[in-house]
Amino acid sequence: MKYLHEAVIIAAVTFLAEIIKFFLPLPIPASIYGLVLLFILLKSGALKLEQVEHVGGLLLECMPLLLVPASVSFLTVLDTLQTMLLPVLIMGFVGTTAVMLVTGRVSQALIRRRKGHE
């Protein structure tokens, strides 16, 4: 019964995220709204971690299994993507490197700033 209660809470948050997505004309997926909503509920104390912990852990354990269909569908269009494979790999590498550099620099600046205030 505990798992059912936790699943209903997560389903309710997901449903609210879908409603938010319906009313806000932003190009943001409903899953992102759901994550933000769940984060706000947990941080505000309106929802306790213990109320969703077991089903949330179960969903995290099942996540790799849920990614298999996307990987298989990617393989079905691999012939089409082969002509664009090199540019896509280069863009992916450059983009990932840029994100890592910016994140590192911002983190270092924040750490230095915090040490300066202490």
Coordinates of C-alpha atoms in Angstrom, one line a residue:
M1 CA 0.0 0.0 0.0
K2 CA 3.0 2.3 0.7
Y3 CA 4.2 2.0 -2.9
L4 CA 0.8 2.8 -4.2
H5 CA 0.5 5.9 -2.1
E6 CA 4.0 7.1 -3.3
A7 CA 3.1 6.3 -6.9
V8 CA -0.1 8.3 -6.7
I9 CA 1.9 11.3 -5.3
I10 CA 4.4 11.1 -8.2
A11 CA 1.6 10.7 -10.7
A12 CA -0.2 13.8 -9.2
V13 CA 3.0 15.8 -9.6
T14 CA 3.4 14.6 -13.2
F15 CA -0.3 15.5 -13.9
L16 CA 0.2 19.0 -12.5
A17 CA 3.3 19.3 -14.7
E18 CA 1.2 18.4 -17.8
I19 CA -1.4 21.0 -16.8
I20 CA 1.3 23.7 -16.4
K21 CA 2.7 22.7 -19.8
F22 CA -0.8 23.1 -21.3
F23 CA -1.3 26.6 -20.0
L24 CA 2.2 28.0 -20.4
P25 CA 3.2 28.4 -24.1
L26 CA 6.9 27.9 -23.4
P27 CA 9.0 25.3 -25.3
I28 CA 9.8 23.4 -22.1
P29 CA 8.9 19.7 -21.7
A30 CA 6.4 18.8 -19.1
S31 CA 9.0 16.5 -17.4
I32 CA 11.1 19.6 -16.6
Y33 CA 8.1 21.3 -15.1
G34 CA 7.5 18.1 -13.1
L35 CA 11.1 18.1 -11.8
V36 CA 11.0 21.7 -10.8
L37 CA 7.6 21.2 -9.1
L38 CA 8.9 18.2 -7.2
F39 CA 12.0 20.1 -6.2
I40 CA 9.9 23.0 -4.9
L41 CA 7.6 20.7 -3.0
L42 CA 10.6 18.9 -1.4
K43 CA 12.5 22.0 -0.5
S44 CA 9.5 23.8 0.9
G45 CA 8.7 20.8 3.1
A46 CA 5.2 20.4 1.6
L47 CA 6.4 17.0 0.6
K48 CA 8.7 14.8 2.6
L49 CA 11.4 12.7 0.9
E50 CA 10.0 9.6 2.8
Q51 CA 6.7 10.1 1.0
V52 CA 8.2 9.4 -2.5
E53 CA 11.6 7.8 -1.7
H54 CA 10.9 4.1 -2.4
V55 CA 9.0 4.6 -5.7
G56 CA 11.5 7.3 -6.8
G57 CA 14.4 4.9 -6.2
L58 CA 12.5 2.2 -8.1
L59 CA 12.0 4.5 -11.1
L60 CA 15.7 5.5 -11.0
E61 CA 16.7 1.8 -11.1
C62 CA 14.4 1.2 -14.1
M63 CA 15.7 4.3 -16.0
P64 CA 18.3 2.4 -18.1
L65 CA 15.7 0.0 -19.2
L66 CA 13.5 3.0 -20.4
L67 CA 16.4 4.3 -22.5
V68 CA 16.7 1.1 -24.6
P69 CA 13.8 2.0 -27.1
A70 CA 15.4 5.4 -27.8
S71 CA 18.8 3.8 -28.4
V72 CA 17.3 1.2 -30.7
S73 CA 15.4 3.8 -32.7
F74 CA 18.6 5.7 -33.1
L75 CA 20.2 2.6 -34.6
T76 CA 17.4 2.3 -37.2
V77 CA 18.2 5.7 -38.7
L78 CA 22.0 5.3 -38.5
D79 CA 22.3 5.0 -42.3
T80 CA 20.7 8.4 -42.6
L81 CA 22.9 9.9 -39.9
Q82 CA 26.1 8.6 -41.3
T83 CA 26.5 11.5 -43.7
M84 CA 26.2 13.9 -40.8
L85 CA 28.1 11.8 -38.2
L86 CA 31.3 13.8 -38.3
P87 CA 29.7 17.3 -37.9
V88 CA 27.4 16.0 -35.1
L89 CA 30.4 14.4 -33.3
I90 CA 32.4 17.6 -33.6
M91 CA 29.5 19.8 -32.4
G92 CA 28.9 17.4 -29.5
F93 CA 32.6 17.5 -28.5
V94 CA 32.9 21.3 -28.8
G95 CA 29.6 21.8 -27.0
T96 CA 30.5 19.5 -24.1
T97 CA 33.9 21.0 -23.8
A98 CA 32.4 24.5 -23.7
V99 CA 29.9 23.6 -21.0
M100 CA 32.7 21.9 -19.0
L101 CA 34.9 25.0 -19.3
V102 CA 32.2 27.5 -18.4
T103 CA 31.0 25.4 -15.5
G104 CA 34.5 25.0 -14.1
R105 CA 35.2 28.7 -14.4
V106 CA 31.9 29.7 -12.7
S107 CA 32.5 27.1 -9.9
Q108 CA 36.0 28.5 -9.3
A109 CA 34.8 32.1 -9.3
L110 CA 32.1 31.1 -6.7
I111 CA 34.5 29.3 -4.5
R112 CA 37.0 32.2 -4.6
R113 CA 34.1 34.6 -3.8
R114 CA 33.0 32.5 -0.9
K115 CA 36.5 32.3 0.5
G116 CA 36.9 36.1 0.1
H117 CA 33.8 36.7 2.3
E118 CA 35.1 34.4 5.0

